[in-house]
Coordinates of C-alpha atoms in Angstrom, one line a residue:
Chain A
M288 CA -2.5 -2.1 33.1
R289 CA 0.3 -2.6 35.6
A290 CA -1.7 -4.5 38.2
G291 CA -5.3 -5.6 38.5
V292 CA -7.8 -8.3 38.2
L293 CA -8.7 -9.8 34.8
G294 CA -11.6 -12.0 33.7
E295 CA -11.9 -14.1 30.6
L296 CA -15.0 -13.8 28.4
M297 CA -15.9 -15.8 25.4
T298 CA -17.6 -13.3 23.1
P299 CA -17.3 -9.6 22.2
E300 CA -20.9 -9.1 23.3
A301 CA -20.1 -10.5 26.7
M302 CA -17.1 -8.2 26.9
V303 CA -19.1 -5.1 26.3
A304 CA -21.7 -6.3 28.8
A305 CA -19.0 -6.9 31.4
I306 CA -17.6 -3.4 30.9
V307 CA -21.1 -2.0 31.3
G308 CA -21.6 -4.1 34.4
L309 CA -18.3 -3.1 36.0
R310 CA -19.1 0.6 35.4
A311 CA -22.5 0.1 37.0
R312 CA -20.7 -1.3 40.0
G313 CA -18.8 2.0 40.3
Y314 CA -15.4 1.0 38.8
R315 CA -13.7 3.6 36.6
R316 CA -10.3 2.3 35.7
I317 CA -11.5 -0.5 33.4
D318 CA -9.4 -2.1 30.6
A319 CA -10.2 -4.7 28.1
F320 CA -8.2 -6.8 25.7
S321 CA -9.6 -8.2 22.5
P322 CA -8.3 -9.8 19.2
Y323 CA -9.9 -7.0 17.2
P324 CA -11.6 -3.7 18.0
V325 CA -15.0 -4.5 19.5
H326 CA -17.9 -2.2 18.5
G327 CA -19.3 -0.4 21.5
A328 CA -16.5 -1.3 23.9
E329 CA -15.0 2.2 24.1
E330 CA -18.5 3.7 24.4
A331 CA -19.3 1.3 27.2
A332 CA -16.0 2.3 29.0
E333 CA -17.0 6.0 28.3
M334 CA -13.8 6.7 26.5
K335 CA -13.7 9.8 24.3
R336 CA -12.7 9.7 20.7
S337 CA -9.0 9.6 20.1
R338 CA -7.3 12.9 19.7
I339 CA -4.4 11.7 17.5
D340 CA -5.6 13.7 14.5
W341 CA -5.6 17.0 16.3
I342 CA -2.1 16.3 17.8
V343 CA -0.8 15.4 14.3
F344 CA -2.4 18.3 12.5
P345 CA 0.0 21.1 13.6
F346 CA 3.0 18.9 12.9
A347 CA 1.7 18.3 9.4
L348 CA 1.3 22.0 8.8
A349 CA 4.8 22.7 10.2
G350 CA 6.3 20.0 8.0
A351 CA 4.6 21.4 4.9
G352 CA 5.5 25.0 5.9
A353 CA 9.1 24.1 6.5
A354 CA 9.3 22.4 3.1
Y355 CA 7.9 25.5 1.4
L356 CA 10.2 27.8 3.3
L357 CA 13.3 25.7 2.5
Q358 CA 12.5 25.7 -1.2
W359 CA 12.0 29.4 -1.2
Y360 CA 15.3 29.9 0.8
C361 CA 17.3 27.6 -1.6
N362 CA 15.9 28.8 -5.0
A363 CA 14.7 32.4 -4.4
F364 CA 16.8 33.8 -1.6
D365 CA 20.2 32.0 -1.0
Y366 CA 21.1 31.1 -4.5
P367 CA 18.8 32.8 -7.0
L368 CA 19.4 31.0 -10.3
N369 CA 17.8 32.3 -13.5
V370 CA 16.4 29.2 -15.3
G371 CA 14.8 30.3 -18.6
G372 CA 13.6 33.6 -17.1
R373 CA 11.1 31.9 -14.8
P374 CA 10.3 33.6 -11.5
L375 CA 12.6 32.7 -8.7
H376 CA 9.8 32.4 -6.2
S377 CA 7.4 30.3 -8.2
A378 CA 4.8 29.1 -5.8
P379 CA 3.1 26.5 -8.1
A380 CA 6.4 24.7 -8.5
F381 CA 6.9 24.6 -4.8
I382 CA 3.5 23.0 -4.0
P383 CA 4.3 19.3 -4.8
I384 CA 7.2 19.0 -2.4
T385 CA 5.3 21.1 0.2
F386 CA 2.4 18.6 0.0
E387 CA 4.6 15.5 0.1
M388 CA 6.5 16.7 3.1
G389 CA 3.2 17.6 4.9
V390 CA 2.0 14.0 4.4
L391 CA 5.3 12.5 5.3
T392 CA 5.5 14.4 8.6
A393 CA 1.9 13.6 9.4
A394 CA 2.5 9.8 8.9
I395 CA 5.7 9.7 10.9
V396 CA 4.5 11.9 13.7
G397 CA 1.3 9.9 13.8
L398 CA 3.1 6.7 14.5
I399 CA 5.3 8.3 17.1
V400 CA 2.3 9.9 18.9
Y401 CA 0.6 6.5 18.8
F402 CA 3.5 4.9 20.5
A403 CA 3.7 7.7 23.0
L404 CA 0.0 7.5 23.9
T405 CA -0.2 3.8 24.2
G406 CA 3.2 3.2 25.9
L407 CA 4.5 1.1 23.1
P408 CA 7.0 -0.5 22.6
E409 CA 6.6 -2.4 25.8
L410 CA 7.7 -5.9 25.1
W411 CA 6.7 -7.2 28.5
S412 CA 3.6 -6.4 30.5
P413 CA 2.3 -8.0 33.7
V414 CA -0.8 -9.1 31.8
F415 CA 1.3 -11.4 29.6
E416 CA 2.0 -13.5 32.8
V417 CA -1.7 -14.3 33.2
E418 CA -2.5 -17.9 32.3
G419 CA -4.5 -18.2 29.1
F420 CA -4.0 -14.5 28.2
E421 CA -2.3 -15.5 25.0
R422 CA -5.7 -16.2 23.6
A423 CA -6.7 -12.5 24.0
S424 CA -5.2 -12.0 20.6
I425 CA -6.9 -15.1 19.1
D426 CA -10.5 -15.7 20.3
R427 CA -10.9 -14.6 24.0
F428 CA -11.9 -11.3 25.4
W429 CA -10.4 -10.2 28.7
V430 CA -11.9 -7.4 30.9
G431 CA -10.2 -6.1 34.0
V432 CA -10.1 -3.5 36.7
D433 CA -6.9 -1.7 37.5
A434 CA -5.6 -1.9 41.1
G435 CA -5.4 1.9 41.0
D436 CA -9.2 2.2 40.9
P437 CA -10.4 4.1 43.9
R438 CA -13.0 1.4 44.6
F439 CA -10.7 -1.5 44.0
D440 CA -11.0 -4.5 46.2
R441 CA -9.6 -7.7 44.8
A442 CA -12.2 -10.1 46.1
A443 CA -15.1 -7.8 45.1
V444 CA -13.8 -7.4 41.6
E445 CA -13.3 -11.1 41.2
Q446 CA -16.8 -11.7 42.4
A447 CA -18.2 -9.1 40.0
L448 CA -16.3 -10.6 37.0
V449 CA -17.7 -14.1 37.8
E450 CA -21.2 -12.6 38.0
L451 CA -20.7 -11.0 34.6
G452 CA -19.9 -14.3 33.1
A453 CA -16.1 -14.6 33.3
A454 CA -14.9 -18.2 32.7
R455 CA -11.8 -17.6 34.7
V456 CA -10.5 -14.8 36.9
A457 CA -6.8 -14.0 37.4
W458 CA -4.6 -11.5 39.1
A459 CA -2.1 -9.6 36.9
G460 CA 0.8 -7.8 38.5
P461 CA 3.3 -8.2 41.3
R462 CA 2.8 -11.2 43.5
W463 CA 2.9 -9.3 46.8
A464 CA -0.1 -7.1 45.9
P465 CA -3.5 -7.3 47.6
Chain B
M289 CA -25.6 -6.0 4.7
S290 CA -27.3 -9.3 5.0
E291 CA -27.8 -11.8 2.2
T292 CA -31.5 -10.9 1.9
E293 CA -30.8 -7.2 1.8
T294 CA -28.1 -7.8 -0.8
A295 CA -30.6 -9.8 -2.8
A296 CA -33.2 -7.1 -2.5
L297 CA -30.8 -4.4 -3.7
T298 CA -29.6 -6.2 -6.7
S299 CA -32.4 -6.4 -9.3
S300 CA -34.3 -9.6 -9.6
A301 CA -32.8 -10.3 -13.0
T302 CA -29.2 -10.7 -11.7
P303 CA -28.3 -13.5 -9.3
P304 CA -27.3 -12.5 -5.8
L305 CA -23.6 -11.5 -5.1
A306 CA -21.3 -14.2 -3.9
P307 CA -20.5 -13.9 -0.2
L308 CA -17.3 -12.3 1.1
L309 CA -16.6 -15.1 3.5
L310 CA -17.6 -18.8 3.0
G311 CA -18.8 -20.9 6.0
H312 CA -19.0 -19.9 9.6
P313 CA -15.6 -20.4 11.1
T314 CA -15.0 -19.6 14.7
D315 CA -12.4 -16.9 15.5
A316 CA -9.9 -19.6 16.5
E317 CA -10.4 -21.6 13.3
L318 CA -10.1 -18.5 11.2
T319 CA -7.0 -17.3 13.0
H320 CA -5.5 -20.7 12.7
Q321 CA -6.2 -21.0 9.1
L322 CA -4.8 -17.6 8.3
I323 CA -1.6 -17.8 10.3
S324 CA -0.8 -21.4 9.6
P325 CA 1.1 -20.7 6.4
V326 CA 3.6 -18.9 8.5
W327 CA 4.3 -22.1 10.6
T328 CA 3.6 -24.9 8.1
P329 CA 4.3 -23.9 4.5
R330 CA 2.0 -25.4 1.9
S331 CA 3.3 -27.0 -1.3
R332 CA 6.9 -26.8 -0.4
P333 CA 8.4 -28.0 -3.7
A334 CA 6.4 -25.5 -5.7
W335 CA 7.4 -22.7 -3.3
L336 CA 11.1 -23.7 -3.4
A337 CA 11.0 -23.8 -7.2
A338 CA 9.4 -20.3 -7.4
F339 CA 11.9 -19.0 -4.8
G340 CA 14.8 -20.5 -6.8
V341 CA 13.6 -18.7 -10.0
A342 CA 13.2 -15.5 -8.0
A343 CA 16.7 -15.8 -6.5
L344 CA 18.1 -16.4 -10.0
G345 CA 16.4 -13.2 -11.2
T346 CA 17.7 -11.3 -8.2
T347 CA 21.2 -12.5 -9.1
L348 CA 20.7 -11.3 -12.6
L349 CA 19.6 -7.9 -11.2
L350 CA 22.7 -7.7 -9.0
Y351 CA 24.9 -8.5 -12.0
A352 CA 23.1 -5.9 -14.2
V353 CA 23.4 -3.3 -11.5
T354 CA 27.1 -4.0 -11.0
V355 CA 27.7 -3.7 -14.8
T356 CA 25.8 -0.4 -14.9
V357 CA 27.6 1.1 -11.9
W358 CA 31.0 -0.3 -12.9
K359 CA 31.0 0.8 -16.6
G360 CA 28.5 3.7 -16.4
I361 CA 25.1 4.0 -18.0
G362 CA 26.6 3.9 -21.4
V363 CA 25.8 0.2 -21.3
W364 CA 22.1 1.1 -21.5
G365 CA 20.6 1.5 -24.9
N366 CA 19.3 5.1 -24.4
N367 CA 21.1 7.9 -26.1
I368 CA 20.1 11.2 -27.7
P369 CA 17.4 11.7 -28.8
V370 CA 16.0 8.7 -26.9
A371 CA 17.5 9.8 -23.6
W372 CA 14.9 8.1 -21.5
A373 CA 14.1 4.6 -22.2
F374 CA 14.0 1.4 -20.2
G375 CA 15.0 3.1 -17.0
I376 CA 12.0 5.4 -17.0
I377 CA 9.6 2.9 -18.6
N378 CA 10.3 0.5 -15.8
F379 CA 10.2 3.2 -13.1
V380 CA 6.8 4.3 -14.3
W381 CA 5.5 0.8 -14.7
W382 CA 6.6 -0.5 -11.3
I383 CA 5.4 2.6 -9.4
G384 CA 2.1 2.4 -11.2
I385 CA 1.7 -1.2 -10.1
G386 CA 2.1 -0.1 -6.5
H387 CA -0.8 2.3 -6.8
A388 CA -3.6 -0.3 -6.8
G389 CA -2.2 -1.5 -3.4
T390 CA -2.8 1.9 -1.9
F391 CA -6.0 2.3 -3.7
I392 CA -7.3 -1.0 -2.1
S393 CA -6.0 -0.4 1.3
A394 CA -6.7 3.3 1.7
I395 CA -9.4 4.5 -0.7
L396 CA -11.6 1.4 -0.4
L397 CA -11.2 1.7 3.4
L398 CA -12.5 5.2 3.4
L399 CA -15.3 4.1 1.0
E400 CA -16.2 1.3 3.5
Q401 CA -15.8 -1.4 0.9
R402 CA -15.7 -4.5 3.0
W403 CA -14.3 -6.7 0.2
R404 CA -10.9 -5.0 0.6
T405 CA -10.5 -6.6 4.0
S406 CA -9.2 -10.0 2.8
I407 CA -6.7 -8.6 0.3
N408 CA -5.4 -5.3 1.6
R409 CA -2.3 -6.6 3.5
F410 CA -1.3 -8.5 0.4
T411 CA -1.7 -5.5 -1.9
E412 CA 0.1 -3.2 0.5
A413 CA 3.1 -5.6 0.4
M414 CA 2.8 -5.5 -3.4
T415 CA 3.0 -1.7 -3.2
L416 CA 6.1 -1.6 -1.0
F417 CA 8.0 -4.1 -3.1
A418 CA 7.0 -2.5 -6.4
V419 CA 8.1 0.9 -5.1
V420 CA 11.5 -0.7 -4.2
Q421 CA 11.9 -1.8 -7.8
A422 CA 10.7 1.5 -9.1
G423 CA 13.2 3.5 -7.0
L424 CA 16.1 1.5 -8.4
F425 CA 15.8 2.9 -11.9
P426 CA 16.0 6.6 -11.4
L427 CA 18.7 5.9 -8.9
L428 CA 20.8 4.1 -11.4
H429 CA 19.9 6.6 -14.1
L430 CA 21.6 9.3 -12.1
G431 CA 24.8 7.8 -13.5
R432 CA 26.7 8.1 -10.2
P433 CA 24.1 6.7 -7.8
W434 CA 26.4 7.1 -4.8
F435 CA 25.8 10.8 -5.1
F436 CA 22.0 10.4 -4.8
Y437 CA 22.0 12.6 -1.7
W438 CA 22.7 15.6 -3.9
L439 CA 19.0 15.6 -4.4
V440 CA 18.5 16.5 -0.8
P441 CA 19.0 20.2 0.1
Y442 CA 21.9 20.1 2.6
P443 CA 24.5 22.8 3.1
A444 CA 27.1 21.3 0.8
T445 CA 30.6 22.6 0.2
M446 CA 29.5 23.1 -3.5
Q447 CA 27.3 25.9 -2.2
A448 CA 24.5 25.0 -4.6
W449 CA 21.0 23.9 -4.0
P450 CA 18.7 21.5 -5.9
N451 CA 16.5 23.4 -8.4
F452 CA 13.0 22.8 -6.9
R453 CA 11.4 24.3 -10.0
S454 CA 12.2 21.2 -11.9
A455 CA 10.0 18.1 -11.6
L456 CA 12.8 15.8 -10.8
P457 CA 13.3 16.7 -7.1
W458 CA 9.5 16.5 -6.9
D459 CA 9.8 12.9 -8.0
A460 CA 12.4 12.1 -5.4
A461 CA 10.2 13.6 -2.7
A462 CA 7.1 11.9 -3.9
V463 CA 8.6 8.4 -4.2
F464 CA 10.4 8.7 -0.9
T465 CA 7.2 9.8 0.8
Y466 CA 5.1 7.2 -0.9
F467 CA 7.5 4.4 0.2
T468 CA 7.7 5.7 3.8
V469 CA 3.9 6.2 4.2
S470 CA 3.2 2.9 2.7
L471 CA 5.6 1.2 5.1
V472 CA 4.1 2.9 8.1
F473 CA 0.6 2.0 7.0
W474 CA 1.6 -1.6 6.3
Y475 CA 3.4 -2.0 9.6
L476 CA 0.6 -0.4 11.6
G477 CA -1.9 -2.8 9.9
L478 CA 0.4 -5.7 10.7
L479 CA 0.8 -4.9 14.4
P480 CA -2.3 -6.8 15.7
D481 CA -1.4 -9.8 13.6
L482 CA 2.2 -9.7 14.8
A483 CA 0.8 -9.9 18.3
K484 CA -1.2 -13.0 17.2
L485 CA 1.9 -14.6 15.8
R486 CA 3.7 -13.9 19.1
D487 CA 0.9 -15.5 21.1
A488 CA 0.5 -18.5 18.8
A489 CA 4.2 -19.1 18.0
P490 CA 5.1 -22.8 18.4
G491 CA 8.6 -22.1 19.8
R492 CA 10.5 -19.7 22.0
T493 CA 12.7 -18.3 19.3
R494 CA 9.8 -17.4 17.0
R495 CA 7.8 -16.0 19.9
M496 CA 10.7 -13.7 20.7
I497 CA 11.2 -12.6 17.1
Y498 CA 7.6 -11.9 16.5
G499 CA 7.3 -10.5 20.0
I500 CA 9.9 -7.9 19.3
F501 CA 8.2 -6.8 16.1
A502 CA 4.8 -6.8 17.8
L503 CA 6.2 -4.2 20.2
G504 CA 4.0 -5.5 23.0
F505 CA 0.7 -4.8 21.3
R506 CA -2.0 -6.5 23.3
G507 CA -5.3 -5.1 22.0
S508 CA -6.2 -3.1 25.0
L509 CA -9.0 -0.5 24.8
E510 CA -6.6 2.3 24.7
Q511 CA -4.5 0.7 22.0
H512 CA -7.5 -0.1 19.8
R513 CA -9.0 3.4 20.4
H514 CA -6.0 5.3 19.0
Y515 CA -5.2 2.5 16.5
R516 CA -8.5 2.8 14.7
L517 CA -8.2 6.6 14.4
L518 CA -4.6 6.6 13.3
Y519 CA -5.3 3.8 10.7
G520 CA -8.1 5.9 9.3
L521 CA -5.9 9.0 9.4
L522 CA -3.2 7.3 7.4
A523 CA -5.8 6.1 4.9
G524 CA -6.9 9.6 4.5
L525 CA -3.3 10.8 4.0
A526 CA -2.5 7.9 1.6
T527 CA -5.5 8.7 -0.6
P528 CA -4.3 12.1 -1.9
L529 CA -0.8 10.8 -1.8
V530 CA -1.4 8.1 -4.2
L531 CA -3.0 10.5 -6.6
S532 CA -0.2 12.9 -6.2
V533 CA 2.6 10.4 -6.8
H534 CA 1.7 9.5 -10.3
S535 CA 0.7 13.0 -11.1
I536 CA 4.2 14.1 -10.2
V537 CA 5.7 11.3 -12.2
S538 CA 3.6 12.5 -15.1
A539 CA 4.8 16.1 -14.5
D540 CA 8.3 14.8 -15.5
F541 CA 6.9 14.4 -18.9
A542 CA 4.3 17.2 -19.1
I543 CA 6.7 20.0 -18.2
T544 CA 8.8 19.2 -21.3
L545 CA 8.1 20.4 -24.8
V546 CA 8.2 17.0 -26.5
P547 CA 5.2 16.5 -28.8
S548 CA 2.6 14.3 -27.1
W549 CA 4.1 14.9 -23.6
H550 CA 3.3 18.6 -23.2
S551 CA -0.3 18.1 -22.2
T552 CA -2.6 18.8 -19.2
I553 CA -4.2 15.4 -19.4
F554 CA -1.1 13.6 -18.2
P555 CA -1.7 13.5 -14.5
P556 CA -5.2 11.9 -14.5
F557 CA -4.2 9.8 -17.5
F558 CA -1.2 8.4 -15.6
V559 CA -3.1 7.8 -12.4
A560 CA -5.8 5.9 -14.2
G561 CA -3.2 3.8 -16.0
A562 CA -1.3 3.2 -12.8
I563 CA -4.4 1.9 -11.0
F564 CA -5.4 -0.2 -14.1
S565 CA -2.0 -1.9 -14.2
G566 CA -1.9 -2.3 -10.4
F567 CA -5.3 -4.1 -10.3
A568 CA -4.0 -6.4 -13.1
M569 CA -0.9 -7.2 -11.0
V570 CA -3.1 -7.9 -7.9
V571 CA -5.1 -10.4 -9.9
T572 CA -1.9 -11.9 -11.4
L573 CA -0.6 -12.6 -7.9
L574 CA -3.8 -13.2 -6.0
V575 CA -5.3 -16.1 -8.1
P576 CA -2.3 -18.5 -7.8
I577 CA -1.8 -17.7 -4.2
R578 CA -5.5 -18.3 -3.4
R579 CA -5.2 -21.6 -5.0
I580 CA -1.9 -22.7 -3.5
F581 CA -2.8 -21.7 0.1
G582 CA -6.4 -22.9 -0.2
L583 CA -8.0 -19.5 0.6
E584 CA -11.1 -19.9 -1.4
N585 CA -13.2 -19.2 1.7
V586 CA -11.7 -15.8 2.5
I587 CA -10.8 -14.7 -1.1
T588 CA -14.1 -15.6 -2.8
L589 CA -15.3 -15.2 -6.3
R590 CA -16.8 -11.9 -5.1
H591 CA -13.4 -10.5 -4.6
L592 CA -12.2 -11.6 -8.0
D593 CA -15.4 -10.2 -9.6
N594 CA -14.8 -6.8 -7.9
L595 CA -11.2 -6.7 -9.0
A596 CA -12.2 -7.5 -12.5
K597 CA -14.8 -4.7 -12.5
M598 CA -12.2 -2.3 -11.3
M599 CA -9.9 -3.3 -14.1
L600 CA -12.8 -2.8 -16.6
V601 CA -13.6 0.7 -15.2
T602 CA -10.0 1.9 -15.2
S603 CA -9.5 0.4 -18.7
W604 CA -12.2 2.7 -19.8
I605 CA -10.7 5.7 -18.2
V606 CA -7.5 4.9 -20.0
I607 CA -9.3 4.4 -23.3
Y608 CA -11.0 7.7 -22.8
S609 CA -7.6 9.3 -22.3
Y610 CA -6.3 7.8 -25.5
L611 CA -9.3 9.3 -27.4
I612 CA -8.8 12.7 -25.8
E613 CA -5.1 12.6 -26.6
D614 CA -5.9 11.9 -30.3
F615 CA -8.6 14.5 -30.4
I616 CA -6.3 17.2 -28.9
A617 CA -3.5 16.3 -31.2
W618 CA -5.9 16.8 -34.2
Y619 CA -7.6 19.9 -32.7
S620 CA -4.2 21.6 -31.8
G621 CA -3.4 21.8 -35.4
S622 CA 0.3 21.3 -34.5
P623 CA 1.9 19.3 -37.3
Y624 CA 4.3 17.7 -34.8
E625 CA 1.5 16.5 -32.5
K626 CA -0.5 15.2 -35.5
Y627 CA 2.6 13.5 -36.9
Q628 CA 3.4 11.9 -33.5
F629 CA -0.1 10.5 -33.0
F630 CA -1.2 9.6 -36.5
V631 CA 2.0 8.6 -38.3
A632 CA 4.9 7.9 -35.9
R633 CA 3.1 5.8 -33.4
P634 CA 1.2 3.5 -35.7
F635 CA 3.9 3.2 -38.4
A636 CA 7.3 4.2 -37.3
P637 CA 9.9 1.7 -36.0
G638 CA 8.6 0.2 -32.8
S639 CA 5.0 0.5 -33.9
M640 CA 4.6 -3.2 -33.0
V641 CA 4.6 -2.1 -29.3
F642 CA 2.0 0.5 -30.1
W643 CA -0.3 -2.2 -31.6
T644 CA 0.4 -4.5 -28.6
M645 CA -0.8 -1.7 -26.4
Q646 CA -3.9 -1.2 -28.4
V647 CA -4.9 -4.8 -28.2
C648 CA -3.9 -5.4 -24.6
N649 CA -5.3 -2.2 -23.1
I650 CA -8.3 -1.6 -25.3
L651 CA -9.6 -4.9 -26.6
V652 CA -8.6 -7.5 -24.0
P653 CA -10.2 -5.9 -21.0
Q654 CA -13.6 -5.8 -22.8
L655 CA -13.8 -9.5 -22.1
L656 CA -14.5 -8.5 -18.5
W657 CA -18.0 -7.4 -19.5
W658 CA -19.0 -11.1 -19.3
R659 CA -19.9 -12.4 -15.9
R660 CA -18.5 -15.8 -16.9
V661 CA -15.1 -14.4 -17.6
R662 CA -15.1 -12.6 -14.3
A663 CA -16.0 -15.8 -12.5
S664 CA -13.1 -17.8 -14.1
P665 CA -9.9 -17.3 -12.2
G666 CA -7.8 -18.8 -15.0
L667 CA -9.1 -16.4 -17.6
L668 CA -8.7 -13.5 -15.2
V669 CA -5.0 -14.2 -14.8
V670 CA -4.5 -14.4 -18.6
I671 CA -6.3 -11.0 -19.0
A672 CA -4.4 -9.5 -16.1
V673 CA -1.0 -10.6 -17.5
L674 CA -2.0 -9.1 -20.9
V675 CA -3.0 -5.9 -19.3
N676 CA 0.4 -5.7 -17.6
V677 CA 2.1 -6.2 -20.9
G678 CA -0.2 -3.6 -22.4
M679 CA 0.6 -1.0 -19.7
W680 CA 4.3 -1.6 -20.1
S681 CA 3.9 -1.1 -23.8
E682 CA 2.0 2.1 -23.1
R683 CA 5.0 3.5 -21.2
F684 CA 7.3 2.4 -24.0
V685 CA 5.1 4.1 -26.6
I686 CA 4.9 7.3 -24.6
I687 CA 8.6 7.5 -23.9
V688 CA 10.5 5.8 -26.8
L689 CA 8.2 6.5 -29.7
S690 CA 7.8 10.2 -28.7
L691 CA 11.5 10.8 -28.3
Q692 CA 12.3 8.9 -31.5
R693 CA 10.3 11.4 -33.6
D694 CA 10.3 14.9 -32.2
Y695 CA 10.5 18.2 -34.1
L696 CA 13.6 17.9 -36.3
P697 CA 13.7 15.0 -38.7
S698 CA 17.5 15.4 -38.8
S699 CA 17.7 14.4 -35.2
W700 CA 15.5 11.4 -35.5
A701 CA 17.0 8.1 -34.4
D702 CA 15.7 4.7 -33.5
Y703 CA 16.1 2.9 -30.2
A704 CA 16.9 -0.6 -29.2
P705 CA 17.5 -1.8 -25.7
T706 CA 20.8 -3.6 -24.8
R707 CA 21.2 -6.8 -22.9
V708 CA 21.9 -4.9 -19.7
D709 CA 18.5 -3.1 -20.1
I710 CA 16.7 -6.3 -20.4
A711 CA 18.6 -8.0 -17.6
L712 CA 17.7 -5.1 -15.3
F713 CA 14.1 -5.3 -16.1
V714 CA 13.9 -9.1 -15.8
G715 CA 16.0 -8.9 -12.7
T716 CA 13.6 -6.5 -10.9
M717 CA 10.8 -9.0 -11.6
G718 CA 12.9 -11.6 -9.9
F719 CA 13.7 -9.4 -7.0
F720 CA 10.0 -8.5 -6.6
M721 CA 9.1 -12.1 -6.6
L722 CA 11.8 -12.9 -4.0
L723 CA 10.5 -10.2 -1.6
F724 CA 7.0 -11.3 -2.2
L725 CA 7.6 -14.9 -1.6
A726 CA 9.6 -14.1 1.6
F727 CA 6.7 -12.0 2.7
L728 CA 4.2 -14.8 2.1
R729 CA 6.3 -17.1 4.3
L730 CA 7.0 -14.7 7.2
F731 CA 3.8 -12.8 7.7
P732 CA 0.1 -13.5 7.6
F733 CA -0.7 -12.1 4.2
I734 CA -4.5 -12.0 5.0
P735 CA -5.1 -9.5 7.8
V736 CA -6.3 -11.8 10.5
A737 CA -7.7 -9.3 12.9
E738 CA -9.7 -7.5 10.2
V739 CA -11.1 -10.7 8.7
A740 CA -12.1 -11.9 12.2
E741 CA -13.8 -8.6 12.8
L742 CA -15.6 -8.8 9.5
S743 CA -16.6 -12.4 10.2
H744 CA -18.1 -11.3 13.5
E745 CA -20.0 -8.5 11.9
L746 CA -21.4 -10.7 9.2
R747 CA -22.5 -13.2 11.8
A748 CA -24.2 -10.5 13.8
E749 CA -26.0 -9.3 10.8
E750 CA -27.2 -12.7 9.8
K751 CA -28.8 -13.1 13.2
V752 CA -30.7 -9.8 12.9

């Protein structure tokens, strides 16, 4: 969230209720910050299941395939070396490294894709400037509406958050904004 | 599952299970308790003393590594026919210890075992540091460790490639992958807690340092949504990985023709032994730390009980493997196999180690059948240390005793480690301790976010 209005809630249940309430009021660009994943929050915000697995899968296959191909190229094609008369292209012997490289690629690509999707590393974000936001990682639950929401109106969102039980409401983002 | 449900599931004869969390701390209290060791160390003199011992051990390691690299691996005790000895024993032992860490953090996550929550960070760190020690040994055993990159297929001026039909490049790939994936998994798990450290840090310097490592994680919906999936995905990847690593290590043995090594039981046998010794190491480290840091409310007797049961189960898989090995040796009709299992191991030089293994791996774990033993942290540590001794002895028996007595009696020779061998082994224990103690001081070793989530879930269930 680059700019928007945030409200502080005390419990995860209140956070989910606030998300539901904001959606009922027609807001679509809702974000929430919590110390741990809250059950039902993503469903309440009508977010779909993460697609990381499907993004990573082809990379894992490519990593494994490249490893197999490389072993074949080294030992069967470029420099065929007869070791005890064993077949040069011996698939079973190439499987372990193929598997390991598939797993390795998947793990590393998974981390990179995660960073790409969530915009990390981002050491500073406007939300960090909000007073009391440091407790979002300890025991407070913050819900907010992005200023880019088509129905965004600062006063109305603040009003809605208070109605939904926010203990305090704050503006995150540049000072000159609405 | 609520207390009443738990009680209903366990039969009326057995008392209900101990809870996973004691008391009803608020999120703030829980977070405070779990991250406070990072700001205010407990029992400073004891920690300093332990750190001093660990630093001494690390110095010893540096010395032994220097001697080995300077003079060459002739300073080790291994020679033909016992060409693999301490180097490979310690490699297998250390990497095996790492396996329980991955088992707890990945396999138990997929099996939705909640008791893993309090201890997974800790055991993942154990895995990482154990793999570091393990990797050292094959590296030094190369003889010229500065040419380690010859294991990687790169277009060299020598115009030769590694032979991938040998199990040794598999090993390099497996250990490297294992270390990297464990590191990614551990760091990803640490991310929310690093954010907590950033937000709760008492000073600007520490806030900046932890802030940099936290990468700006702020627990937004988007970050949590992808996080949960990726964490599960990595657990799914780590699960076959952990089974593959020790299987590949065992392939180093199984593809040879040495009597007692050339056997298809080796991969499962090694994996079971690895997890067995790993759980023993978890108990060895966990019990003192729980006591020192006063964590009886998050690491309850239930956790220790479960760990003890895992040790008991894996000990039986290991015992079963011993029996099958003996049976196959007899059934094969091969005089070399029969000699190895029924004469060389129990009676040849070094048979003391064989008998130590029998006692520590077969008899000692049977004490865990008693609930009282499982509920006594002191006894558990004693048993766990003995299991570690037993598992180290097992690798000694497999490697040294087999190589001492292979086919030709004219080539038989006995083995004795040198001082450098022993210094290297003791030194890696010191280095392991050093890394572990530093970890305990710098990071929350109980995953705060996960425990807070669990605490919230347990509270919600109690209300229902």
